[in-house]
XYZ file of C-alpha atoms in Angstrom:
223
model
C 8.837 -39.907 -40.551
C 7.109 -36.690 -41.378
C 4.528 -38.106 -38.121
C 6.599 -38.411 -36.146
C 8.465 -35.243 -36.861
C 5.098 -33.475 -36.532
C 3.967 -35.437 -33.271
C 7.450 -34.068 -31.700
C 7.012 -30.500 -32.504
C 3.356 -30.950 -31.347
C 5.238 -32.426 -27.874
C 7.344 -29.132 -27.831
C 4.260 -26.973 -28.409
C 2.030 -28.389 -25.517
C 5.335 -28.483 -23.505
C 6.389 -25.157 -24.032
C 2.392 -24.005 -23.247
C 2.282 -25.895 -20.087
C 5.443 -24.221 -19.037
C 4.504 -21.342 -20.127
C 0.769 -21.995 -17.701
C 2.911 -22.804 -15.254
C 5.178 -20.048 -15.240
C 1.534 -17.447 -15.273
C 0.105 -19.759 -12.608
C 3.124 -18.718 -10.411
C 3.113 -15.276 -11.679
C -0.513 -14.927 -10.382
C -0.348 -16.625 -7.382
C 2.734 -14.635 -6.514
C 0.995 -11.231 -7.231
C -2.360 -12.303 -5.731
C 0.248 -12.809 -2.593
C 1.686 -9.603 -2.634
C -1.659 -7.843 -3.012
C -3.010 -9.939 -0.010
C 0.289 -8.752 2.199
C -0.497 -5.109 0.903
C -4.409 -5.515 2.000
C -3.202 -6.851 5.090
C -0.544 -4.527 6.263
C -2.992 -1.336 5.338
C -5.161 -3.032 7.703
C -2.717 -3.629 10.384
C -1.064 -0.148 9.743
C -3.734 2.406 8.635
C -7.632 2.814 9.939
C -10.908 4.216 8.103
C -10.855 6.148 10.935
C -9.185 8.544 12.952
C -8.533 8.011 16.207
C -9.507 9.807 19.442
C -6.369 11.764 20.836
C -7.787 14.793 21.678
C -6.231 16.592 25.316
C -8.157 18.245 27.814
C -6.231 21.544 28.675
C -6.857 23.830 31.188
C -7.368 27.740 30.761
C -4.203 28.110 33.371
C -2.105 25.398 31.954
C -2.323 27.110 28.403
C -2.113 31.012 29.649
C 1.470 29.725 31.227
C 2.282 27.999 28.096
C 1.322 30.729 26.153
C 4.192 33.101 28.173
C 6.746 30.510 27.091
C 5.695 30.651 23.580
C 5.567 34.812 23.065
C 8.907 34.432 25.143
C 10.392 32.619 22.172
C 8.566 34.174 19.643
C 10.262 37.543 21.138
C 13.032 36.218 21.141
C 13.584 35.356 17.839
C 11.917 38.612 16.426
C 14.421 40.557 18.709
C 17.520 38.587 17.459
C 18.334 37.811 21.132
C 20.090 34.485 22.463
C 17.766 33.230 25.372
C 16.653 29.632 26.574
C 13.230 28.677 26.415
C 11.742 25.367 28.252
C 8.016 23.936 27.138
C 6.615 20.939 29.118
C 4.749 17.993 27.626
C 1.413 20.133 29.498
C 2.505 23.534 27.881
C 2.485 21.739 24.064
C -0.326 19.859 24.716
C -2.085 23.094 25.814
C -0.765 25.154 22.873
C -2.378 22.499 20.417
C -5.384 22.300 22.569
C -6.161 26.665 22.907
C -3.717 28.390 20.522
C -5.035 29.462 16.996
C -1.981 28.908 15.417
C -2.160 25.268 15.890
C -5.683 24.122 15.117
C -4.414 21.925 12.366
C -2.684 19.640 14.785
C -5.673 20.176 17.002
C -7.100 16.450 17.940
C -3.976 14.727 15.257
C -1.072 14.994 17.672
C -0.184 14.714 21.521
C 3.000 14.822 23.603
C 4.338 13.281 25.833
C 7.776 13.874 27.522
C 9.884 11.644 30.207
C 13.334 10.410 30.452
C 14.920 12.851 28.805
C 12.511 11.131 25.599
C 9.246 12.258 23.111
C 6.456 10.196 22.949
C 4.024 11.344 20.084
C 0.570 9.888 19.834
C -0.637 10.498 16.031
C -3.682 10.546 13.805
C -3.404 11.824 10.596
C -5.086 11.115 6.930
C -3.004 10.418 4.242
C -4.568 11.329 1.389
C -2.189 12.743 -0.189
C -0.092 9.213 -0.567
C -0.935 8.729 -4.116
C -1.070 5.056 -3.559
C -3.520 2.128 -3.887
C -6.468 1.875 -1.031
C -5.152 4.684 0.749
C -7.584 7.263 0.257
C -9.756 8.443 3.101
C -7.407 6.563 5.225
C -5.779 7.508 8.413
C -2.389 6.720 10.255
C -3.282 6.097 14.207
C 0.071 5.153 15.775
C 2.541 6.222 18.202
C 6.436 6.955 18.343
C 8.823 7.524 21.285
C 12.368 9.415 20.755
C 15.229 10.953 21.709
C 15.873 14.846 19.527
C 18.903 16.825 19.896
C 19.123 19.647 16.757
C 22.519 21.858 16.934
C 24.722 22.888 14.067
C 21.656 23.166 11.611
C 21.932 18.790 11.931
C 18.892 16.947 14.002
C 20.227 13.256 15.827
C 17.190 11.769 16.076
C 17.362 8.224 17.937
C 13.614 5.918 17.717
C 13.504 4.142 20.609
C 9.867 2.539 19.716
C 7.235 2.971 16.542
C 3.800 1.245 16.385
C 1.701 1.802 13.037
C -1.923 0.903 14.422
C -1.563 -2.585 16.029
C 1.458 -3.270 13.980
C 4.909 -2.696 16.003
C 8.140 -2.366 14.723
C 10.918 -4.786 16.092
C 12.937 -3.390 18.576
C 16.182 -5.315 16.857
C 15.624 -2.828 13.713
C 16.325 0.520 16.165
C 19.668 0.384 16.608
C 21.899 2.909 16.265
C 22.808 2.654 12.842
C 19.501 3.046 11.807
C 19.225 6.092 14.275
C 21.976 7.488 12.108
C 21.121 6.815 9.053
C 17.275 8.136 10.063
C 18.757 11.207 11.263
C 20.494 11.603 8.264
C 17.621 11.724 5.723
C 15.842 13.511 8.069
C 18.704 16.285 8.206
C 18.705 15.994 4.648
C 15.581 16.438 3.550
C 14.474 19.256 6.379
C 17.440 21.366 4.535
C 16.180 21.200 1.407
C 12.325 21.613 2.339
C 13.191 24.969 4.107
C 15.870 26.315 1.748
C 12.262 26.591 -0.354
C 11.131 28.947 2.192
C 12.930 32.176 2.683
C 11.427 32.825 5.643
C 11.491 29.917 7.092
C 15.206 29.390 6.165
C 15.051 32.691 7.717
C 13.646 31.335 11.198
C 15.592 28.392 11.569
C 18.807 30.823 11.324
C 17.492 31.980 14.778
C 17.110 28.421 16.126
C 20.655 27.425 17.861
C 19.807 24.113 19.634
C 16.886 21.958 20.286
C 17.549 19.187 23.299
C 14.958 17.317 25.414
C 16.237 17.783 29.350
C 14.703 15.021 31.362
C 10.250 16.207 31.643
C 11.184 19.206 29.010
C 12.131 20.465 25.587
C 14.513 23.127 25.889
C 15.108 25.315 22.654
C 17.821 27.937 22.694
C 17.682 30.345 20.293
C 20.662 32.540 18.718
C 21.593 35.677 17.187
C 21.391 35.602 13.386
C 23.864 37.741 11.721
């Protein structure tokens, strides 16, 4: 009795171990799958490089586009309402010449049509404490519609690729427009509310629309 008591419990044992080898067999294979998706998507989605977007710019193309910038720049330090109209060329050529944008110098360039933004982007992320990221760059594109008024932005992605990964077009709809433009509302509020002064500078900022080949920003008198 007592061997057969024993030879039962030694059944449960082995059956509870292979169970429980079972149950770590799927755990690891499981993980080992999610690490493989991860690999995979920061190779479909990120590059050990950056990539080449620099833009040719003209001395004459960034002279005008210069005007248009000290023209808003006066603007706002004279607490005046005026409308102020940049071109695809005239950012392009500010990011290309202007000293105060050397940082986006060879990470960003626009593009503007149909009343839309098209942004081609390189840019390391580093700082993304996460995993296999580090020395890594984002090379990908996004096109948009931008309207800012009443300190809110209604931002509406009409396309996003992430190096030769795309996003579906069935996922930008307009309810993730809205909720996109929400967070982004959000969270631009609370970064500048850090910032005096630049809390201070947006107070000037009335409305930001793009007008068919243009981005039109109209600034306002702050009280």
């Amino acid at each position: 009795m007592t061997e057969q008591v024993a030879r039962k419990e030694g059944c449960v044992g082995k059956g509870c171990l292979i169970a429980f080898l079972g149950s770590f067999a799927l755990g690891a294979i499981f993980v080992a799958g999610l690490f493989y998706l991860y690999v995979r998507t920061l190779d479909h989605c990120t590059a050990r490089q950056p990539a080449d977007i620099t833009v040719a710019s003209p001395l004459a193309h960034y002279q005008i586009a210069n005007v248009a910038l000290n023209r808003f720049r006066s603007a706002v330090s004279a607490n005046r309402e005026e409308v102020i109209e940049f071109t695809a060329d005239d950012l392009n050529a500010l990011v290309a010449r202007h000293p105060d944008f050397t940082k986006a110098r060879g990470r960003v360039r626009f593009g503007i049509a149909d009343s839309s933004m098209m942004l081609d982007l390189s840019v390391p992320i580093n700082s993304v404490r996460i995993p296999r990221l580090s020395g890594r760059w984002f090379n990908g594109s996004a096109r948009f519609t931008l309207n800012y008024e009443y300190d809110q932005f209604r931002i509406e992605p009409m396309a996003f690729r992430a190096g030769d990964w795309r996003m579906p077009g069935w996922i930008l709809n307009s309810q993730f427009g809205s909720t996109f433009s929400q967070s982004f509302s959000r969270g631009f509020q609370q970064s500048i509310q850090k910032e005096p002064r630049t809390a201070a500078f947006w107070r000037h900022i009335r409305k930001i629309s793009l007008d068919r080949e243009k981005l039109v920003v109209t600034t306002q008198r702050a009280e």
